Coordinates of C-alpha atoms in Angstrom, one line a residue:
X1 CA -76.5 -23.3 75.2
X2 CA -78.6 -26.4 74.9
X3 CA -77.2 -26.8 71.0
X4 CA -73.9 -26.3 71.7
X5 CA -74.5 -29.2 74.7
X6 CA -76.0 -31.7 72.6
X7 CA -73.8 -31.4 69.9
X8 CA -71.0 -31.9 72.1
X9 CA -72.6 -34.9 74.1
X10 CA -73.4 -35.6 70.1
X11 CA -69.6 -35.4 69.7
X12 CA -68.5 -37.4 73.0
X13 CA -70.4 -40.5 71.5
X14 CA -69.0 -40.4 68.0
X15 CA -65.6 -40.7 69.5
X16 CA -66.1 -43.3 72.2
X17 CA -67.6 -44.9 68.9
X18 CA -64.5 -45.2 67.3
X19 CA -62.4 -46.3 69.6
X20 CA -60.6 -49.3 70.8
X21 CA -62.4 -52.4 69.0
X22 CA -63.1 -55.5 71.6
X23 CA -60.5 -58.1 71.0
X24 CA -61.6 -61.8 70.7
X25 CA -59.2 -64.8 70.7
X26 CA -59.4 -68.4 69.6
X27 CA -56.2 -70.2 71.4
X28 CA -57.2 -73.4 69.1
X29 CA -59.0 -74.7 67.2
X30 CA -61.2 -78.0 67.9
X31 CA -60.7 -79.6 64.4
X32 CA -58.2 -79.4 62.2
X33 CA -57.5 -81.0 58.0
X34 CA -53.9 -80.9 56.7
X35 CA -53.6 -81.2 52.6
X36 CA -49.8 -81.3 51.6
X37 CA -49.0 -80.4 48.2
X38 CA -45.1 -81.7 47.7
X39 CA -42.0 -79.8 46.3
X40 CA -42.3 -80.5 42.3
X41 CA -38.5 -79.7 42.0
X42 CA -37.5 -82.0 44.7
X43 CA -36.3 -85.1 42.4
X44 CA -37.5 -88.9 43.6
X45 CA -34.4 -90.4 44.8
X46 CA -33.7 -87.1 46.7
X47 CA -34.8 -87.6 50.9
X48 CA -36.9 -84.7 53.0
X49 CA -34.7 -82.6 54.2
X50 CA -36.9 -80.2 56.7
X51 CA -34.9 -76.7 56.5
X52 CA -35.8 -76.9 53.0
X53 CA -39.1 -77.7 51.7
X54 CA -41.0 -77.1 48.5
X55 CA -44.3 -78.0 48.9
X56 CA -47.0 -76.1 50.6
X57 CA -50.5 -77.1 52.9
X58 CA -53.8 -76.6 52.3
X59 CA -54.6 -75.8 56.2
X60 CA -58.2 -75.9 57.1
X61 CA -59.6 -75.0 60.6
X62 CA -62.9 -75.4 62.9
X63 CA -62.9 -72.9 65.4
X64 CA -65.6 -71.8 68.2
X65 CA -65.5 -68.2 69.5
X66 CA -67.2 -65.8 71.3
X67 CA -67.9 -62.8 69.6
X68 CA -68.9 -59.7 71.1
X69 CA -71.1 -56.8 69.5
X70 CA -70.1 -54.4 67.1
X71 CA -66.2 -53.9 65.9
X72 CA -63.8 -56.4 67.2
X73 CA -60.7 -57.4 66.9
X74 CA -60.9 -61.6 66.6
X75 CA -56.9 -63.8 66.8
X76 CA -56.7 -66.9 65.7
X77 CA -53.4 -68.1 67.5
X78 CA -51.4 -71.3 66.9
X79 CA -51.3 -70.4 62.9
X80 CA -48.8 -72.1 60.8
X81 CA -45.6 -69.7 61.2
X82 CA -45.2 -70.0 57.3
X83 CA -48.9 -68.8 56.9
X84 CA -49.8 -67.2 54.3
X85 CA -51.5 -64.3 55.3
X86 CA -53.2 -63.1 51.7
X87 CA -55.0 -66.7 51.4
X88 CA -56.6 -66.2 54.6
X89 CA -60.7 -67.4 53.9
X90 CA -62.7 -66.6 57.5
X91 CA -66.2 -68.3 56.6
X92 CA -69.2 -67.8 59.8
X93 CA -68.2 -64.5 60.7
X94 CA -72.2 -62.6 61.1
X95 CA -70.3 -59.6 60.2
X96 CA -67.4 -60.6 57.4
X97 CA -64.2 -59.1 57.5
X98 CA -63.2 -56.7 57.8
X99 CA -59.6 -56.5 57.7
X100 CA -57.0 -59.4 57.8
X101 CA -53.6 -58.9 59.7
X102 CA -50.5 -61.4 60.7
X103 CA -48.1 -60.7 63.5
X104 CA -45.1 -61.4 62.9
X105 CA -43.3 -60.6 66.2
X106 CA -42.8 -64.2 68.0
X107 CA -42.2 -64.3 71.5
X108 CA -38.0 -65.7 71.8
X109 CA -34.7 -64.5 73.2
X110 CA -33.3 -62.0 70.7
X111 CA -37.5 -60.9 70.2
X112 CA -36.8 -60.7 74.3
X113 CA -34.5 -58.0 73.7
X114 CA -35.4 -56.5 71.3
X115 CA -38.7 -55.4 73.0
X116 CA -36.7 -54.3 76.7
X117 CA -34.5 -51.8 75.4
X118 CA -33.5 -49.2 77.9
X119 CA -35.5 -51.3 80.9
X120 CA -34.0 -53.0 84.0
X121 CA -33.4 -56.6 84.1
X122 CA -31.9 -58.6 86.2
X123 CA -28.0 -59.9 85.4
X124 CA -27.1 -63.1 87.3
X125 CA -23.3 -64.3 86.2
X126 CA -20.2 -66.0 88.5
X127 CA -18.1 -63.5 90.5
X128 CA -14.2 -63.9 89.7
X129 CA -13.0 -63.3 92.9
X130 CA -14.8 -65.5 95.0
X131 CA -16.8 -68.1 92.4
X132 CA -19.9 -66.9 94.0
X133 CA -23.2 -66.0 91.8
X134 CA -24.2 -62.9 92.5
X135 CA -27.3 -61.4 90.8
X136 CA -27.8 -57.7 90.5
X137 CA -29.9 -55.0 87.9
X138 CA -29.0 -53.9 84.6
X139 CA -30.2 -51.9 81.7
X140 CA -30.0 -52.6 78.0
X141 CA -29.3 -50.0 76.1
X142 CA -28.6 -51.7 73.1
X143 CA -28.9 -55.3 71.3
X144 CA -29.9 -57.9 70.1
X145 CA -27.2 -57.7 66.9
X146 CA -24.8 -57.5 67.2
X147 CA -24.1 -58.1 70.8
X148 CA -26.4 -57.4 74.5
X149 CA -24.9 -54.0 75.9
X150 CA -25.9 -53.1 79.3
X151 CA -25.3 -50.8 82.0
X152 CA -24.7 -51.8 85.1
X153 CA -22.8 -50.7 88.3
X154 CA -19.7 -51.0 86.7
X155 CA -20.2 -49.1 84.0
X156 CA -21.4 -50.3 80.0
X157 CA -20.2 -54.1 79.1
X158 CA -22.0 -56.0 76.9
X159 CA -23.0 -59.1 77.7
X160 CA -20.4 -62.6 77.6
X161 CA -17.8 -61.1 77.3
X162 CA -17.0 -61.7 80.7
X163 CA -16.0 -64.5 79.8
X164 CA -18.2 -67.1 82.9
X165 CA -21.8 -67.7 83.0
X166 CA -23.8 -65.2 82.4
X167 CA -27.8 -65.2 82.8
X168 CA -30.8 -62.1 81.8
X169 CA -34.1 -62.8 84.0
X170 CA -36.9 -60.6 82.2
X171 CA -40.2 -59.8 85.1
X172 CA -42.5 -60.0 82.0
X173 CA -43.0 -59.8 78.6
X174 CA -42.8 -56.9 76.4
X175 CA -46.0 -55.4 75.0
X176 CA -46.7 -56.0 71.6
X177 CA -45.5 -60.2 71.5
X178 CA -47.1 -63.4 70.8
X179 CA -45.7 -67.2 72.0
X180 CA -47.2 -68.1 69.4
X181 CA -47.9 -67.1 66.1
X182 CA -51.4 -64.8 65.1
X183 CA -53.9 -63.8 62.5
X184 CA -56.1 -61.5 63.2
X185 CA -59.2 -60.3 61.3
X186 CA -62.3 -57.5 62.3
X187 CA -65.0 -57.9 61.8
X188 CA -68.6 -56.3 62.7
X189 CA -70.5 -58.3 64.0
X190 CA -74.3 -57.0 65.0
X191 CA -74.9 -58.8 68.4
X192 CA -72.8 -60.8 70.9
X193 CA -73.6 -64.2 70.1
X194 CA -71.4 -67.7 69.8
X195 CA -69.9 -69.1 66.3
X196 CA -68.3 -71.3 64.5
X197 CA -66.1 -70.4 62.4
X198 CA -64.1 -71.5 59.6
X199 CA -60.0 -70.8 59.0
X200 CA -58.3 -71.8 55.5
X201 CA -54.9 -71.2 54.3
X202 CA -51.7 -71.7 52.8
X203 CA -49.0 -72.4 54.6
X204 CA -45.4 -73.3 53.1
X205 CA -42.6 -75.1 54.8
X206 CA -44.8 -79.2 53.4
X207 CA -43.5 -81.3 52.1
X208 CA -44.3 -84.8 51.2
X209 CA -43.1 -88.1 49.0
X210 CA -43.8 -91.7 48.8
X211 CA -42.1 -94.7 49.0
X212 CA -42.8 -98.4 48.2
X213 CA -42.5 -102.1 49.3
X214 CA -42.7 -104.4 47.2
X215 CA -42.0 -108.2 48.5
X216 CA -42.0 -111.4 45.8
X217 CA -44.0 -114.1 47.3
X218 CA -42.2 -117.4 47.5
X219 CA -43.6 -118.6 44.3
X220 CA -41.2 -116.0 42.4
X221 CA -44.6 -114.8 40.2
X222 CA -46.3 -112.0 42.3
X223 CA -45.5 -109.5 45.2
X224 CA -47.3 -107.2 47.5
X225 CA -47.3 -104.3 47.0
X226 CA -47.3 -101.5 49.9
X227 CA -46.3 -97.9 49.9
X228 CA -45.9 -95.3 52.6
X229 CA -46.8 -91.3 53.0
X230 CA -43.9 -89.8 54.1
X231 CA -45.1 -85.9 56.2
X232 CA -43.2 -83.2 56.7
X233 CA -44.0 -80.7 58.6
X234 CA -40.6 -77.9 59.1
X235 CA -43.3 -75.5 60.8
X236 CA -43.0 -74.6 65.0
X237 CA -46.5 -76.1 65.0
X238 CA -47.9 -79.1 65.4
X239 CA -51.4 -80.2 64.0
X240 CA -52.8 -82.5 66.4
X241 CA -55.5 -85.1 65.1
X242 CA -55.7 -83.9 62.1
X243 CA -56.7 -85.3 59.4
X244 CA -54.8 -85.3 56.3
X245 CA -54.6 -85.8 52.8
X246 CA -51.7 -85.7 49.7
X247 CA -52.2 -84.0 46.5
X248 CA -49.9 -85.5 43.7
X249 CA -49.6 -84.2 40.3
X250 CA -48.2 -80.8 39.5
X251 CA -50.6 -77.5 39.5
X252 CA -49.8 -74.0 38.8
X253 CA -48.4 -72.6 41.3
X254 CA -46.9 -68.4 40.8
X255 CA -44.4 -67.9 44.1
X256 CA -45.4 -65.6 46.5
X257 CA -43.1 -63.5 49.8
X258 CA -43.5 -65.2 53.1
X259 CA -44.1 -63.2 55.7
X260 CA -40.7 -62.5 57.4
X261 CA -40.5 -64.4 61.1
X262 CA -38.5 -62.0 63.0
X263 CA -38.2 -64.3 66.1
X264 CA -34.4 -65.0 65.3
X265 CA -32.5 -66.8 67.1
X266 CA -30.2 -64.4 69.7
X267 CA -26.9 -64.9 69.0
X268 CA -24.3 -62.4 71.3
X269 CA -21.3 -61.5 71.0
X270 CA -18.8 -60.1 72.5
X271 CA -18.3 -56.3 71.7
X272 CA -15.7 -55.1 70.8
X273 CA -14.1 -57.6 68.6
X274 CA -11.0 -58.5 68.4
X275 CA -10.4 -58.5 72.5
X276 CA -9.1 -61.2 75.0
X277 CA -12.7 -63.1 75.3
X278 CA -13.9 -62.2 72.0
X279 CA -12.6 -66.6 71.0
X280 CA -14.4 -68.2 74.7
X281 CA -16.9 -70.7 73.5
X282 CA -20.1 -69.7 73.5
X283 CA -22.7 -71.5 74.5
X284 CA -26.5 -71.9 74.0
X285 CA -28.6 -68.8 74.5
X286 CA -30.9 -71.3 76.0
X287 CA -29.1 -71.1 79.7
X288 CA -28.3 -67.3 79.1
X289 CA -31.8 -66.1 78.9
X290 CA -34.9 -66.8 82.1
X291 CA -38.3 -65.0 82.6
X292 CA -39.8 -65.6 86.4
X293 CA -42.5 -65.2 85.4
X294 CA -44.4 -68.3 83.3
X295 CA -41.3 -70.6 83.5
X296 CA -42.8 -73.7 83.0
X297 CA -43.9 -71.6 78.9
X298 CA -39.5 -71.5 79.0
X299 CA -40.0 -74.6 76.2
X300 CA -42.4 -72.3 74.0
X301 CA -39.8 -69.3 73.2
X302 CA -36.2 -71.2 72.7
X303 CA -36.1 -72.8 69.5
X304 CA -33.1 -73.6 68.4
X305 CA -32.1 -76.8 65.5
X306 CA -34.9 -79.2 63.6
X307 CA -36.0 -81.5 65.9
X308 CA -34.5 -85.1 64.7
X309 CA -37.1 -86.9 62.3
X310 CA -39.0 -89.9 64.1
X311 CA -40.3 -91.8 61.7
X312 CA -41.8 -95.3 63.4
X313 CA -42.5 -98.9 61.1
X314 CA -44.6 -100.8 62.1
X315 CA -46.3 -103.0 60.5
X316 CA -49.0 -102.1 57.2
X317 CA -52.7 -101.1 58.5
X318 CA -55.2 -102.4 56.4
X319 CA -55.4 -101.3 53.0
X320 CA -55.7 -97.2 52.9
X321 CA -59.0 -96.3 50.2
X322 CA -58.2 -95.3 46.4
X323 CA -56.8 -92.1 45.2
X324 CA -59.6 -90.1 44.4
X325 CA -59.8 -87.6 41.3
X326 CA -59.1 -84.3 41.7
X327 CA -59.8 -82.6 38.0
X328 CA -56.3 -83.4 36.7
X329 CA -54.8 -84.6 40.0
X330 CA -55.3 -87.4 42.6
X331 CA -55.8 -87.2 46.2
X332 CA -55.1 -89.6 48.8
X333 CA -57.2 -89.5 52.2
X334 CA -55.3 -91.2 55.5
X335 CA -58.2 -93.7 56.3
X336 CA -57.2 -92.4 60.3
X337 CA -56.7 -88.8 62.2
X338 CA -53.1 -88.3 62.4
X339 CA -51.0 -85.9 64.4
X340 CA -48.7 -83.7 62.0
X341 CA -45.8 -83.2 64.6
X342 CA -44.1 -80.0 64.5
X343 CA -40.3 -80.7 63.2
X344 CA -40.6 -83.9 62.1
X345 CA -41.2 -86.4 59.6
X346 CA -44.1 -88.6 60.0
X347 CA -45.1 -92.2 58.1
X348 CA -48.6 -93.3 57.6
X349 CA -50.2 -96.5 54.7
X350 CA -50.6 -95.2 50.9
X351 CA -51.8 -98.1 49.1
X352 CA -51.7 -101.2 49.2
X353 CA -52.6 -104.4 47.3
X354 CA -52.0 -108.2 47.7
X355 CA -50.7 -110.9 44.6
X356 CA -49.4 -108.8 42.9
X357 CA -48.6 -110.5 39.3
X358 CA -45.4 -109.4 37.2
X359 CA -43.3 -110.3 34.7
X360 CA -39.4 -110.2 35.1
X361 CA -37.6 -108.8 32.4
X362 CA -34.2 -107.5 31.2
X363 CA -33.6 -104.6 30.4
X364 CA -31.0 -101.8 28.9
X365 CA -31.4 -98.6 27.6
X366 CA -29.3 -98.0 24.1
X367 CA -28.2 -95.1 22.6
X368 CA -27.7 -95.4 18.5
X369 CA -24.2 -94.8 17.8
X370 CA -22.4 -95.7 21.3
X371 CA -20.4 -99.1 20.8
X372 CA -21.4 -101.6 23.9
X373 CA -18.6 -104.9 24.5
X374 CA -20.7 -107.0 27.8
X375 CA -22.9 -104.7 29.2
X376 CA -24.8 -106.6 32.3
X377 CA -28.4 -105.7 31.6
X378 CA -30.6 -104.5 34.5
X379 CA -33.2 -106.9 35.9
X380 CA -36.4 -105.4 36.2
X381 CA -40.0 -106.6 37.2
X382 CA -42.3 -105.4 35.1
X383 CA -46.2 -104.8 36.7
X384 CA -49.3 -104.3 34.7
X385 CA -50.7 -101.1 36.1
X386 CA -54.8 -101.9 35.7
X387 CA -57.4 -103.6 37.3
X388 CA -57.1 -107.6 35.9
X389 CA -53.5 -106.9 36.4
X390 CA -53.9 -106.6 40.3
X391 CA -53.0 -102.5 40.6
X392 CA -55.6 -100.6 38.6
X393 CA -54.8 -97.2 40.4
X394 CA -52.8 -93.6 40.2
X395 CA -49.0 -94.1 41.4
X396 CA -47.1 -91.0 42.6
X397 CA -43.4 -90.4 42.1
X398 CA -41.5 -92.4 44.8
X399 CA -38.3 -95.1 46.0
X400 CA -39.1 -98.3 45.8
X401 CA -37.3 -101.0 47.6
X402 CA -37.4 -105.1 46.1
X403 CA -37.9 -107.9 49.0
X404 CA -37.9 -111.0 48.2
X405 CA -39.4 -113.9 50.3
X406 CA -38.0 -116.9 52.1
X407 CA -37.0 -119.3 54.6
X408 CA -34.1 -118.1 56.3
X409 CA -35.2 -114.4 56.2
X410 CA -36.5 -111.3 53.9
X411 CA -33.6 -110.5 51.5
X412 CA -33.4 -107.0 50.0
X413 CA -33.0 -107.0 45.6
X414 CA -32.9 -104.3 45.4
X415 CA -33.9 -100.3 45.1
X416 CA -34.6 -97.9 42.6
X417 CA -37.7 -94.8 41.7
X418 CA -40.2 -94.9 40.0
X419 CA -42.3 -91.7 37.9
X420 CA -46.4 -91.2 38.3
X421 CA -47.9 -93.7 36.5
X422 CA -51.0 -93.1 35.6
X423 CA -54.2 -96.0 35.5
X424 CA -53.5 -97.8 32.6
X425 CA -49.3 -97.1 32.6
X426 CA -46.7 -99.8 32.5
X427 CA -44.8 -100.4 36.7
X428 CA -41.0 -101.3 36.8
X429 CA -38.9 -102.1 40.2
X430 CA -35.3 -102.1 40.4
X431 CA -34.4 -106.0 41.3
X432 CA -30.6 -105.9 40.6
X433 CA -27.7 -105.9 38.4
X434 CA -27.5 -109.0 35.9
X435 CA -24.2 -109.6 34.4
X436 CA -25.6 -113.6 33.0
X437 CA -27.0 -111.0 30.9
X438 CA -25.0 -109.2 28.0
X439 CA -25.1 -106.8 25.7
X440 CA -23.0 -105.7 22.4
X441 CA -23.5 -102.7 19.5
X442 CA -21.7 -103.0 17.0
X443 CA -21.9 -99.3 15.5
X444 CA -21.2 -98.2 11.8
X445 CA -22.5 -95.0 9.9
X446 CA -26.6 -94.1 11.0
X447 CA -26.8 -98.3 11.0
X448 CA -26.1 -100.5 13.9
X449 CA -26.4 -103.9 15.6
X450 CA -27.4 -105.3 19.0
X451 CA -26.4 -108.5 20.2
X452 CA -27.7 -110.1 23.2
X453 CA -26.6 -112.9 25.0
X454 CA -28.3 -115.8 27.6
X455 CA -25.9 -117.0 30.2
X456 CA -29.0 -118.2 32.2
X457 CA -30.3 -122.2 32.5
X458 CA -33.8 -120.6 31.4
X459 CA -35.1 -119.2 29.7
X460 CA -35.5 -115.0 29.9
X461 CA -37.3 -111.6 28.2
X462 CA -35.3 -109.0 26.8
X463 CA -36.6 -105.2 26.8
X464 CA -34.2 -102.2 25.0
X465 CA -35.7 -99.1 24.9
X466 CA -33.3 -97.5 21.5
X467 CA -33.1 -94.2 21.2
X468 CA -35.3 -91.4 22.4
X469 CA -39.2 -90.8 22.5
X470 CA -40.0 -89.6 18.7
X471 CA -37.0 -90.3 17.6
X472 CA -36.3 -92.7 13.8
X473 CA -35.3 -95.6 14.7
X474 CA -36.5 -98.3 11.8
X475 CA -35.9 -102.1 11.9
X476 CA -34.1 -104.1 9.2
X477 CA -36.7 -106.9 9.9
X478 CA -40.6 -106.0 11.8
X479 CA -41.1 -102.9 13.0
X480 CA -39.7 -101.9 16.0
X481 CA -43.1 -101.9 18.9
X482 CA -43.1 -97.9 21.1
X483 CA -43.0 -98.3 24.4
X484 CA -43.7 -94.9 26.4
X485 CA -42.8 -93.5 22.9
X486 CA -39.3 -94.8 22.7
X487 CA -39.0 -97.9 19.6
X488 CA -38.0 -100.9 22.1
X489 CA -36.6 -104.2 20.8
X490 CA -38.5 -107.1 22.8
X491 CA -37.4 -110.8 22.7
X492 CA -37.0 -113.9 23.7
X493 CA -33.4 -115.8 24.7
X494 CA -32.9 -119.7 24.8
X495 CA -31.1 -121.0 27.6
X496 CA -27.6 -120.6 26.9
X497 CA -28.8 -118.8 23.8
X498 CA -28.4 -115.5 21.8
X499 CA -29.6 -112.7 19.9
X500 CA -29.2 -109.6 17.1
X501 CA -30.7 -107.3 15.5
X502 CA -30.0 -104.5 13.1
X503 CA -31.6 -101.4 12.5
X504 CA -31.2 -97.8 11.8
X505 CA -31.0 -94.2 13.2

């Protein structure tokens, strides 16, 4: 008997040791860093659209947690909605990580209805006969899709079919719902302790772009170049006082399956369709759902359309540090901590250079075999991306805006785009179209003659790239130099002068 009792006691101890693990919660990080990788498929001139962000970010959070002894579930609340759970790395746990889970059941009007099926709620609506507001108990029997079906004292009915304003109130939040995205990990700690934990993970819903502002000095010989970094975050989570970095260049990236958010918007539909009330104008669901508890959290569960873009345009701050090499990529650091707002865009300084010398040129790409008659040229400002040329740093893809300082104020001269430019390459800034410098081309069999005319009262420098990179283009006289792999005719035209080039292709 003593042996049986001892065996039973051992089994009871073993069962107790296999009970539900303790839960430790980290509500928010103490520090956070966000490194943003841009969408390589977005065109240079295409604006960022918060609804379709193809970039991503590496988020690194530092958190202070209290770990109990033994096996426990550690919940990281407030991670980005677009987190890729398999990418998460947790450092600093004494017992290591046993498993990881992403809790996608977020608190929302739809999930409130889904989690309250078969339970009693309070239905508030306007009485048709008296016009007074009255409340009654109701039971949710179906929903949230395609509509919410209730059992009331009058029988079975569907929310929104009365034609009058209606609202549901919930006594409590159903179990298993979270107001914030949660990543949970299971760990086994030898002794209870406080620990500083670093959580790093990839998340979708980010992108960035560069916007260059160049201002020509009054002397017309140099310009000041400043660039803004536009940072976009489509996640509903904010990253306050974050250390922000941006990575330029194309890295190897394989596709991954994003975790679907199970907290969709509630779309109330009168059922059955085709009734006399099915075409009533719907009100937004935030007027139809209430909670008796935690009324201040109401805004947390109502997530509607994207917030309006909030981009400040203050005077350019001090020049940020130059980019750093990250293999063949470039890393740009924002010198000050920045709050990355949810569903918004923000601009921060990317780079700045003053008194950069430039050359004014008239440029037109030429297609061999295509006749031209009085074709206008484009005015471009050519800058050498070298230290001696006033730059000497990697310039990421972005849009450009060129201004000129004049006694009467600043004038816009042109807008355009630039591709990624490494140190040592040539940068061209668009400055409008000129009908003073015109190009004609007469075409024969595998040969052509270009005639350029300058109607300006001053000399100009002409730059005509001919054909495509690698295409065989032979000038009738001296060989044509290649710029960016393209045979290019460069000539100086005197005031009211002209020049000709014969070439074979």
